[in-house]
Coordinates of C-alpha atoms and ligand atoms in Angstrom, one line a residue:
X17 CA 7.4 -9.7 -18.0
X18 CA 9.6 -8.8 -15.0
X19 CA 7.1 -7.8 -12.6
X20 CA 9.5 -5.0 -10.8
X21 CA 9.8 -3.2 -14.1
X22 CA 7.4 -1.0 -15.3
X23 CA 6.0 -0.7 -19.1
X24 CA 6.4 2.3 -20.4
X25 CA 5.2 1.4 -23.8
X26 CA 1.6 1.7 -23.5
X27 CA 0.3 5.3 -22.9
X28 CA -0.4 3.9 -18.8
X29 CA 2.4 2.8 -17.3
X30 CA 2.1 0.2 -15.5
X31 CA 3.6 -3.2 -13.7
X32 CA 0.5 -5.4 -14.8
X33 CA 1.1 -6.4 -18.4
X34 CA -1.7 -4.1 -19.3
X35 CA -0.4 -4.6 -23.2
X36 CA -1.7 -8.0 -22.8
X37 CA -4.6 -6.9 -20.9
X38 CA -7.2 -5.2 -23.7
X39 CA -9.9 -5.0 -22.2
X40 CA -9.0 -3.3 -19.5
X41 CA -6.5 -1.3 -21.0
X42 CA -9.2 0.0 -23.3
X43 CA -11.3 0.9 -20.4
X44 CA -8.5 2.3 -18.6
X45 CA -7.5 4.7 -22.0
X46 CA -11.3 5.3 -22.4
X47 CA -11.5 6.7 -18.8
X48 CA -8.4 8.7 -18.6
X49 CA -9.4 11.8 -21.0
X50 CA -12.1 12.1 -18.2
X51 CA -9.2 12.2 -15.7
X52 CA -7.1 15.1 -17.6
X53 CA -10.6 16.9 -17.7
X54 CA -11.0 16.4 -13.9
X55 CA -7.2 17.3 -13.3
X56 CA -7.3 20.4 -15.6
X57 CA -10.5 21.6 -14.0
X58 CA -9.4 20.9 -10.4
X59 CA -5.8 20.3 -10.1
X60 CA -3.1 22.9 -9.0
X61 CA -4.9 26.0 -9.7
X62 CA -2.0 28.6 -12.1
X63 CA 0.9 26.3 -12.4
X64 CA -0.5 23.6 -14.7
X65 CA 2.3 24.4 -17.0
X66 CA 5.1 25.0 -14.7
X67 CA 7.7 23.1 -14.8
X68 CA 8.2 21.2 -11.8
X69 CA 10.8 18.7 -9.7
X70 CA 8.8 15.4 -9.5
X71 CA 9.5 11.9 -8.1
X72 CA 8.2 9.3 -10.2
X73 CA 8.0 5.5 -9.9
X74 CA 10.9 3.8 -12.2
X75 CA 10.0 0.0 -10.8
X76 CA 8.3 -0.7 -7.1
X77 CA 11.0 -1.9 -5.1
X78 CA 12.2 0.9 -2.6
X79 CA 15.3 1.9 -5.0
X80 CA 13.0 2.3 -7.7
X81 CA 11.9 5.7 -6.4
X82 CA 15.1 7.5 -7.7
X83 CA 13.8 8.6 -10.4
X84 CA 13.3 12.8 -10.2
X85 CA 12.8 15.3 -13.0
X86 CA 11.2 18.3 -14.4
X87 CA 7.7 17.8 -15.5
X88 CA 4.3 19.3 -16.3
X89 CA 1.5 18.3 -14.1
X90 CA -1.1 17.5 -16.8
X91 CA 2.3 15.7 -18.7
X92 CA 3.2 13.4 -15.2
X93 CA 2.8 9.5 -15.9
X94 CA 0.2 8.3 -13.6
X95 CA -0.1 4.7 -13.8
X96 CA -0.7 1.3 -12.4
X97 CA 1.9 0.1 -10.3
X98 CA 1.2 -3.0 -7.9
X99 CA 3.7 -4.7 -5.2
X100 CA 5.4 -7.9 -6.5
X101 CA 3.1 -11.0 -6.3
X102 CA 3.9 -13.4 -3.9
X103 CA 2.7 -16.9 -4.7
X104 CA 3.1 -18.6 -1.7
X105 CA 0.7 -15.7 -0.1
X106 CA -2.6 -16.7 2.0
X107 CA -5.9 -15.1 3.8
X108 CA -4.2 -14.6 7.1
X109 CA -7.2 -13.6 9.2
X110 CA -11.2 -14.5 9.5
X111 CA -13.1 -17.2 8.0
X112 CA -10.8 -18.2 5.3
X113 CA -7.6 -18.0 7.1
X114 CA -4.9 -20.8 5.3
X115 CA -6.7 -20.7 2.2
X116 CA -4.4 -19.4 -0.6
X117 CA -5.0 -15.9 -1.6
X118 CA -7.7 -15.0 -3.8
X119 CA -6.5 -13.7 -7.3
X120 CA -10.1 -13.1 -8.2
X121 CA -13.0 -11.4 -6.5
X122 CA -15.0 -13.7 -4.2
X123 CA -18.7 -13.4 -5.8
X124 CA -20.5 -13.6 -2.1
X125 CA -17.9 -10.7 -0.9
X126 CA -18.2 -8.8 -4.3
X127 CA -20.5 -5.7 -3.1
X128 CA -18.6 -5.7 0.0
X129 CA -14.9 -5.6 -1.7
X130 CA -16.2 -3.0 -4.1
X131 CA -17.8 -0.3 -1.7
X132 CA -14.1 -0.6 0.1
X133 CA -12.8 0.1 -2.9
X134 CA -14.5 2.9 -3.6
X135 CA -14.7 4.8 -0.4
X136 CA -10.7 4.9 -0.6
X137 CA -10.8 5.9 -4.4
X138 CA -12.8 9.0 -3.7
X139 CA -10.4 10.3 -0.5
X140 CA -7.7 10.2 -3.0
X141 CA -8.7 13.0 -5.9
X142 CA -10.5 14.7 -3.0
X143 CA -7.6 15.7 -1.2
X144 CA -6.3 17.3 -4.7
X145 CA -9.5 19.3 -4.9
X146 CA -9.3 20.1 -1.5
X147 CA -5.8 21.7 -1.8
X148 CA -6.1 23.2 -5.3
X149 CA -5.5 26.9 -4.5
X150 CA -2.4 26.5 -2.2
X151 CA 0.4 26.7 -4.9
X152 CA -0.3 30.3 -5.1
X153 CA 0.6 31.1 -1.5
X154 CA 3.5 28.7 -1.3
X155 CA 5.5 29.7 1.6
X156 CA 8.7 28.7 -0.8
X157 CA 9.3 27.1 -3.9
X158 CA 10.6 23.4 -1.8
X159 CA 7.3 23.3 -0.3
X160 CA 5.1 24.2 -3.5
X161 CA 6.9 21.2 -5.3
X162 CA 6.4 18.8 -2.0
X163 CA 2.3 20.2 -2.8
X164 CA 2.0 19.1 -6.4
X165 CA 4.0 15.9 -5.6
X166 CA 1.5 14.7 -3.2
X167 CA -1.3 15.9 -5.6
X168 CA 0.2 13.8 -8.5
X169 CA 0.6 10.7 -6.4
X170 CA -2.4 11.0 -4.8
X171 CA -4.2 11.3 -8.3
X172 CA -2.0 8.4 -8.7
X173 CA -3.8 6.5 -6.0
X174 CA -7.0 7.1 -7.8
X175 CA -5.8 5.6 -10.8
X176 CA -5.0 2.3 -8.7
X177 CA -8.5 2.3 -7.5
X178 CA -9.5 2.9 -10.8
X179 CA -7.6 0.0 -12.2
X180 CA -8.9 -2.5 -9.6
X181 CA -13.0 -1.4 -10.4
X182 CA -12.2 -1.8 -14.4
X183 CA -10.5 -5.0 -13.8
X184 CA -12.1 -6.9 -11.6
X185 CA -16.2 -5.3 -11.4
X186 CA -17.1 -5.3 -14.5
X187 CA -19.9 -2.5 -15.8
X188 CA -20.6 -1.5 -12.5
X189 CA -16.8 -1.1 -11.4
X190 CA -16.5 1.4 -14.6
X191 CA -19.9 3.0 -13.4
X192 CA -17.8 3.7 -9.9
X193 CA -14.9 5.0 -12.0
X194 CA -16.7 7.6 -13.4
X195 CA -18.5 8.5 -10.4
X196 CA -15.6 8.9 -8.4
X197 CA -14.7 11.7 -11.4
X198 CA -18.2 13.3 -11.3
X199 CA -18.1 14.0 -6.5
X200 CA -16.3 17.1 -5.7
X201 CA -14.7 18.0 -2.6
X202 CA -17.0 20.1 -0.9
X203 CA -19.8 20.2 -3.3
X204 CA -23.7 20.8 -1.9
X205 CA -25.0 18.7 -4.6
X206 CA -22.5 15.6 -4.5
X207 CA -19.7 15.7 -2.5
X208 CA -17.1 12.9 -1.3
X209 CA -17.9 10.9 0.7
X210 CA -16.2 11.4 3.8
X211 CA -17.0 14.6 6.3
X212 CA -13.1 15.7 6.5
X213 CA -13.0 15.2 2.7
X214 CA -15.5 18.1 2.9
X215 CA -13.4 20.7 4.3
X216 CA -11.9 23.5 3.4
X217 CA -7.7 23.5 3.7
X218 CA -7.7 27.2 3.5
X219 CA -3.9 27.8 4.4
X220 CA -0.3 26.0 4.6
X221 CA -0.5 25.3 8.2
X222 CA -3.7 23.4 7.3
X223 CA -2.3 21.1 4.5
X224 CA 0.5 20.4 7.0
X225 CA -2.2 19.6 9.9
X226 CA -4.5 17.8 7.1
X227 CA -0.9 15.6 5.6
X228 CA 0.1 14.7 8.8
X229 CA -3.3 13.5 10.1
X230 CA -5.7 13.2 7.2
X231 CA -3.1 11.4 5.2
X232 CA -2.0 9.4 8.6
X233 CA -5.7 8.0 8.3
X234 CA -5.1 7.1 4.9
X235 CA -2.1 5.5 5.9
X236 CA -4.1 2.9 8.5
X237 CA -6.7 2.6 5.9
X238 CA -4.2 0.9 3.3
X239 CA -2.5 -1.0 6.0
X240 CA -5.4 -2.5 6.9
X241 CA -6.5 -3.5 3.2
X242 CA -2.7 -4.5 2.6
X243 CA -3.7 -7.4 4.8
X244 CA -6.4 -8.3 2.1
X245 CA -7.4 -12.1 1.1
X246 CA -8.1 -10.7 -2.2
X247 CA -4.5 -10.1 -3.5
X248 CA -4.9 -7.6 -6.3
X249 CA -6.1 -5.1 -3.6
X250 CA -2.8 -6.1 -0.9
X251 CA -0.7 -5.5 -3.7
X252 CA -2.2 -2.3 -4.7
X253 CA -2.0 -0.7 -0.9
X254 CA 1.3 -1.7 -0.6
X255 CA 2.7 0.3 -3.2
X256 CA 0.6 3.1 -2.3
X257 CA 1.9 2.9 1.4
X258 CA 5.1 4.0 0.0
X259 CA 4.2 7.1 -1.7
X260 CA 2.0 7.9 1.4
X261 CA 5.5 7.9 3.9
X262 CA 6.2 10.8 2.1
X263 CA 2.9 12.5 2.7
X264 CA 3.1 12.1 6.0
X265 CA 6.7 13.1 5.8
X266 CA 5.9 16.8 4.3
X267 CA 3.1 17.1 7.4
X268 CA 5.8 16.5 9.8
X269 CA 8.1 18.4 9.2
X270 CA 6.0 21.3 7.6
X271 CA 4.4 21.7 11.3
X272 CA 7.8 20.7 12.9
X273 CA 9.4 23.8 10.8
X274 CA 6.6 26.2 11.8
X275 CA 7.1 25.4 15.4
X276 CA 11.1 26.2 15.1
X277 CA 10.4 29.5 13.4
X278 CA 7.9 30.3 16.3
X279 CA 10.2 29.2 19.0
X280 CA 13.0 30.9 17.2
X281 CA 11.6 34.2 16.7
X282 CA 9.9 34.2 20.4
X283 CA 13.4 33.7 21.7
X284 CA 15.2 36.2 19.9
X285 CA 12.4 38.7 20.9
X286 CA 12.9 37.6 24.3
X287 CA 9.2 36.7 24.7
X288 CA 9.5 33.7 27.3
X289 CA 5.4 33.1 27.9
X290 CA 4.3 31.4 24.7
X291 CA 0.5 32.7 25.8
X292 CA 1.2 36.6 24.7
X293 CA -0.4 35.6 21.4
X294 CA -0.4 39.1 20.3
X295 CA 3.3 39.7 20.9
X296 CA 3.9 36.0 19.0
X297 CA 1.8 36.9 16.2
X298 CA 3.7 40.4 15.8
X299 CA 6.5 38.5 15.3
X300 CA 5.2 37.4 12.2
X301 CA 5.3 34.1 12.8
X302 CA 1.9 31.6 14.2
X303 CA 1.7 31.3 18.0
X304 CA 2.1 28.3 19.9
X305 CA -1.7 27.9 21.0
X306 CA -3.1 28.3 17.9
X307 CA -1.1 25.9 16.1
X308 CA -2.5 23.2 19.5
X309 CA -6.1 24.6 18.1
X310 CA -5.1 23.7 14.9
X311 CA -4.2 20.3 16.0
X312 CA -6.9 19.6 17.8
X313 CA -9.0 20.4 14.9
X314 CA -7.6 18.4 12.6
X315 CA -7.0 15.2 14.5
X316 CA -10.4 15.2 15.8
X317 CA -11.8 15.7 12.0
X318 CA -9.5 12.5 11.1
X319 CA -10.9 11.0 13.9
X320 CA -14.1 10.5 12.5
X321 CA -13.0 8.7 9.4
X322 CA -12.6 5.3 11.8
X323 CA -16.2 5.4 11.9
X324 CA -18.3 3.8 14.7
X325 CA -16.4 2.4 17.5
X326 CA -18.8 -0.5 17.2
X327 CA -19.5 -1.7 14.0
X328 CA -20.6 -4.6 12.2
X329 CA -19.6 -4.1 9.0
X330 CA -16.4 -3.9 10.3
X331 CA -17.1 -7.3 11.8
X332 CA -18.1 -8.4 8.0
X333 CA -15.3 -6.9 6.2
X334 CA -13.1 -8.9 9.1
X335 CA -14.7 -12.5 8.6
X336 CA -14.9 -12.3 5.1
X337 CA -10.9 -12.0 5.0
X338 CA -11.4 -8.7 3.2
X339 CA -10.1 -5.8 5.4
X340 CA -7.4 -7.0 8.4
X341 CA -6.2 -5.1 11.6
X342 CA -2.9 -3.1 11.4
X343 CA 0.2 -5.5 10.6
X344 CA -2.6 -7.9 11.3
X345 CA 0.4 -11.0 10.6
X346 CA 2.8 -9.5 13.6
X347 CA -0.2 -9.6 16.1
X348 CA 0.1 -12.9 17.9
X349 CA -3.6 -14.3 18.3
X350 CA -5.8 -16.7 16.2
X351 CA -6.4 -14.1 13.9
X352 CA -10.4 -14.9 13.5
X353 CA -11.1 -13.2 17.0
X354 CA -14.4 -15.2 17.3
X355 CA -14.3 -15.4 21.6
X356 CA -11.9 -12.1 22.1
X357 CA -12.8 -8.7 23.3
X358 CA -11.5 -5.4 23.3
X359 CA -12.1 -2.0 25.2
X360 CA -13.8 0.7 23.7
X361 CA -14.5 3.9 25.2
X362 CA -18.4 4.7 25.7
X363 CA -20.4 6.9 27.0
X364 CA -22.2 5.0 30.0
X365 CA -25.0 6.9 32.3
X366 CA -23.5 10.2 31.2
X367 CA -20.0 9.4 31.5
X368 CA -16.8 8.3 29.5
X369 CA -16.0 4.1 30.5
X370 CA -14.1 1.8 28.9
X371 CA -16.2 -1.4 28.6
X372 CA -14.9 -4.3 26.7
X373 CA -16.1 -5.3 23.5
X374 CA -16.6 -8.6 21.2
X375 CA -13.3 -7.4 19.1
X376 CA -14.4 -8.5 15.9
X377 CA -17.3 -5.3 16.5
X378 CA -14.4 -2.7 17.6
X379 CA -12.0 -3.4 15.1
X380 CA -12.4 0.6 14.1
X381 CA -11.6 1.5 17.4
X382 CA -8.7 -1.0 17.9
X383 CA -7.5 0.7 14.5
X384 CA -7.6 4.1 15.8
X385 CA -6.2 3.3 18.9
X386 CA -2.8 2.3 16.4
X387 CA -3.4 5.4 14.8
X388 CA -3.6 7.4 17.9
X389 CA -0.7 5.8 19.1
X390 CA 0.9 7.1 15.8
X391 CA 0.1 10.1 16.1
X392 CA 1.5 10.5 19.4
X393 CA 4.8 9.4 18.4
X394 CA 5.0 12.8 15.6
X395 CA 3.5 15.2 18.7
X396 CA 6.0 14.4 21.4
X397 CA 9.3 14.7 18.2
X398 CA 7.3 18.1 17.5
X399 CA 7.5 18.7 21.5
X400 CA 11.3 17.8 21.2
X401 CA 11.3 20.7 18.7
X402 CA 9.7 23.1 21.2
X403 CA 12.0 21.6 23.7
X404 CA 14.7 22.2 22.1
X405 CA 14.3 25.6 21.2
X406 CA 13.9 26.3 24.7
X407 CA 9.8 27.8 24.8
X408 CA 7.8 26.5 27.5
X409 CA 4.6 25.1 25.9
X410 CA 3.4 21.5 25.0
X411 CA 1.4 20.0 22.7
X412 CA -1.3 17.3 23.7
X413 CA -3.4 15.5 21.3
X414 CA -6.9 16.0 22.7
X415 CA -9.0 13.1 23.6
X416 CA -11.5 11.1 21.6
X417 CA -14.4 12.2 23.0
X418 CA -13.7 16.2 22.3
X419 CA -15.1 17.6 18.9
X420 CA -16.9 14.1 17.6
X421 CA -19.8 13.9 14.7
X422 CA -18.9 10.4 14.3
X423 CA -19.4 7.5 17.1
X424 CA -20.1 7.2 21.3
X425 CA -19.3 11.4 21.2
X426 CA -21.6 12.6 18.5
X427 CA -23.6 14.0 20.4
X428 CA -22.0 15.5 23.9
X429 CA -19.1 18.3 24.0
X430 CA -16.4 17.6 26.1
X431 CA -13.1 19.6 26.6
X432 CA -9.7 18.4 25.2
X433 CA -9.0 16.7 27.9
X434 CA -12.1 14.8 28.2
X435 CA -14.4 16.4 30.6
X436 CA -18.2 16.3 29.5
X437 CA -19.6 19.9 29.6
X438 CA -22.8 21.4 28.4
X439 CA -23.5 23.2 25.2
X440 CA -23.5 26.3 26.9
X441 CA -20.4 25.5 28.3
X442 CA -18.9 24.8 25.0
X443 CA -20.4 27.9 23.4
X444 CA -18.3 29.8 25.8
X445 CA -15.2 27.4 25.0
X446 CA -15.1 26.9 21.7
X447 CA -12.9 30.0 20.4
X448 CA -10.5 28.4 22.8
X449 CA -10.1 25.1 21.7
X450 CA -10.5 25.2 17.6
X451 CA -9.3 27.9 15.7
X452 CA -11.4 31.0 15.2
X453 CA -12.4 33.3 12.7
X454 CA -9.8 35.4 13.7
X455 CA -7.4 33.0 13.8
X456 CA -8.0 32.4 10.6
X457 CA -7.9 35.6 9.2
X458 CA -4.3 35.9 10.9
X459 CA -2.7 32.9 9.6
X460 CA -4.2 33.9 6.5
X461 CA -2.7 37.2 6.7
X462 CA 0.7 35.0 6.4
X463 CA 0.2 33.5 3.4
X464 CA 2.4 35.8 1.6
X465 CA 3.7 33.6 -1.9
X466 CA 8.2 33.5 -1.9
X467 CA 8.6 31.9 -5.2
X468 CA 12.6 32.9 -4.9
X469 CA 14.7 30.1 -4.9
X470 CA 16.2 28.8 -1.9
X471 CA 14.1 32.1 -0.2
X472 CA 11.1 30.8 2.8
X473 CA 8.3 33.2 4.4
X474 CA 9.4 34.2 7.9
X475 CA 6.5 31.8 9.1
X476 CA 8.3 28.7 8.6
X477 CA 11.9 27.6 9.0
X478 CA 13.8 25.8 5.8
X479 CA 14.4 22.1 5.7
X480 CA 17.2 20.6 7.0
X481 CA 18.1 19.1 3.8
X482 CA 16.8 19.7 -0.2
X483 CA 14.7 17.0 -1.9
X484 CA 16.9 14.9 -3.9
X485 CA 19.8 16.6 -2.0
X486 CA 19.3 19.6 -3.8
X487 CA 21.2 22.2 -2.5
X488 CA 19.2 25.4 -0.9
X489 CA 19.0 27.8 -3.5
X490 CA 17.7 24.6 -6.1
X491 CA 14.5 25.9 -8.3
X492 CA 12.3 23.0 -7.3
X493 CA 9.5 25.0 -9.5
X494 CA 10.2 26.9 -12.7
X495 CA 6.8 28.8 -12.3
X496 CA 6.8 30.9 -15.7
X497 CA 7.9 27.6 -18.1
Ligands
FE2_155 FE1 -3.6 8.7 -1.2
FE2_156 FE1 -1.7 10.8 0.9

């Protein structure tokens, strides 16, 4: 079987000769009326038989993506799609490094490998839960299908998680599979497993916020398990990295689009100080300080997902070959890190220092440091945006240390721009640097649905260009199908 052609034969697609595969085929088939359960019950809420414009996988090489068409949610082939295998491939970092990839699971690393697993499985259908409710206050019909395309690939993403527990864990990796069916976003009882899983995305300019920095996280996370010694799970991650450019893709320039309709509408009003929020927000359109409060939110949120700055089971995942540093083969060092350090910000007699740790112990930090810097990169093109549309305002990512419940900050408040304060301090603060109630209730006030084609909500500018080089008036959704 040509590995960069998919099977379409068997009712999972898939690039991993599942036909040959029963066992796990039959307890991938067993598991998936579960997942049209879960889907039906909370996927896009009212357009479950729309018809929509979807991208679907053809083959995994990059040109293998030009496949679009109309299709049902519940009807979208999810399957199991893995990079190509490269033979010649080794553990490139930790203990192991120069031995040859490992095909199997490692039995000493097995409870380690499979709680990595899992804690990426359950981000991916939590994020669908998460955003469920959105399609009915689309701001046009090119974003609503840019929604349910990120909510089928990332129940796609599920299903590769999925696929990896049934192969290679046996009873307890189908236990997992089902568990990760059973957690809902949100829930009291059981909910996901990570904090910014929890919460709510209660309007558009928060699903652009949570794809550009939730999904940004996501992106780190798979790049650092791409640089797996156990090759099933590189393979896996790889593909997934290129369904999550476009994620990150429709947070970009859904916030980038938001701030040229703001700018645009401020200018031809004549309103020069971005800070007359109430003349802004007149306008119609979301003021340039909020969407910074929006920001901050949401970046410090994904934040927390690194986890401790200092961490040994970062150290372990690390040594054991299992879970690498970001385009961990480009970094030139000896790639085991046993006598190196790295600086990580800590709190120290009451204030924020950098003191330098064993690196194998910071690797989360050193990861979200490359994330940061990521980040950045999107917030200054936004500023060019801003820039370019002549308002006077910037946006700044806020620093580490404000808005923590994770790590050295958990349990101080410090501004955005880093300066320790008390609570009551931050009592007095806080409507100024998250979004309030009533900043809420405004942008919520926007969410007006357009469901004309090739029509947008005065909110937020249109694209540049269609998906699929659709023209501007192209029906991306045909809601009533
Ligand atoms: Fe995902
Ligand atoms: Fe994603």
């Amino acid at each position: 079987m040509n590995l960069m052609n998919v099977d379409y034969s068997t009712k999972i697609p898939n690039n991993v000769n599942l036909a040959e595969d029963r066992q796990v085929l039959k307890a991938l088939e067993g598991w998936h009326p579960g997942y049209l359960d879960w889907w039906n019950d909370m996927g896009p809420e009212g357009f479950q038989e729309s018809l929509v414009y979807l991208r679907t996988a053809v083959s995994v090489d990059p040109k293998g993506w030009a496949k679009f068409d109309y299709v049902r949610m519940p009807e979208y082939r999810w399957g199991v799609l893995l990079a190509p295998q490269d033979e010649a491939r080794l553990v490139n970092f930790g203990e192991h490094k120069g031995e040859k990839a490992w095909q199997e699971v490692p039995g000493e690393y097995r409870a380690m490998l499979r709680r990595l697993v899992v804690i990426q499985g359950d981000t991916e259908p939590a994020s669908v839960e998460q955003q469920r409710h959105l399609g009915r206050t689309a701001p046009s019909l090119y974003d609503m299908r840019n929604l349910f395309q990120v909510n089928v690939e990332e129940g796609r993403h599920l299903w590769a998680m999925v696929y990896l527990l049934q192969k290679y864990f046996g009873r307890d990796g189908r236990e997992e599979a089902d568990e990760l069916l059973r957690r809902r976003s949100g829930d009291a009882d059981s909910p996901r497993m990570l904090g910014a899983f929890n919460e709510k995305t209660p309007d558009w300019l928060s699903f652009f916020m949570f794809t550009f920095f939730t999904d940004r996280d996501g992106k780190m996370q798979l790049e650092s398990l791409a640089q797996s010694g156990f090759d099933p799970l590189s393979r896996t991650c790889r593909f997934m990295l290129t369904e999550e450019a476009h994620h990150m893709f429709v947070g970009e320039t859904g916030v980038g689009r938001v701030l040229q309709r703001t700018c645009e509408a401020m200018k031809a009003a004549g309103i020069e100080d971005p800070n007359q929020i109430e003349r802004v927000r007149a306008l119609g359109v979301v003021d340039l300080p909020t969407i910074q409060k929006k920001m901050n939110l949401h970046y410090s949120l994904s934040l927390d997902l690194f986890g401790s700055e200092v961490s040994t089971n970062a150290a372990n995942f690390y040594n054991a070959g299992l879970k690498g540093r970001f385009q961990e083969t480009k970094i030139d060092d000896d790639h085991r890190l046993t006598n190196a350090v790295y600086p990580v910000l800590k709190l120290v007699d009451g204030r924020i220092t950098r003191v330098d740790e064993p690196a194998l112990t910071a690797l989360n930090m050193r990861l979200r440091d490359d994330y940061t810097e990521d980040c950045a990169k999107g917030v200054e093109r936004w500023n060019k945006i801003i820039e370019k549309a002549g308002a006077n305002f910037r946006l700044e990512l806020p620093h580490t240390a404000f808005h923590r419940q994770i790590g050295e900050f958990r349990d101080i408040h410090a501004t955005p721009t880093g300066v320790l304060i008390s609570d009551a301090e931050w009592a007095k603060k806080r409507g100024a640097c998250l979004p309030s109630e009533a900043d809420g209730a405004f942008i919520e006030s926007l969410m007006q649905p357009v469901s004309e084609p090739g029509k947008f909500a005065n909110w937020i500018a249109p694209p540049k260009v269609g998906i699929d080089n659709k023209p501007g008036e192209f029906e991306y959704v045909k809601i009533a199908a």
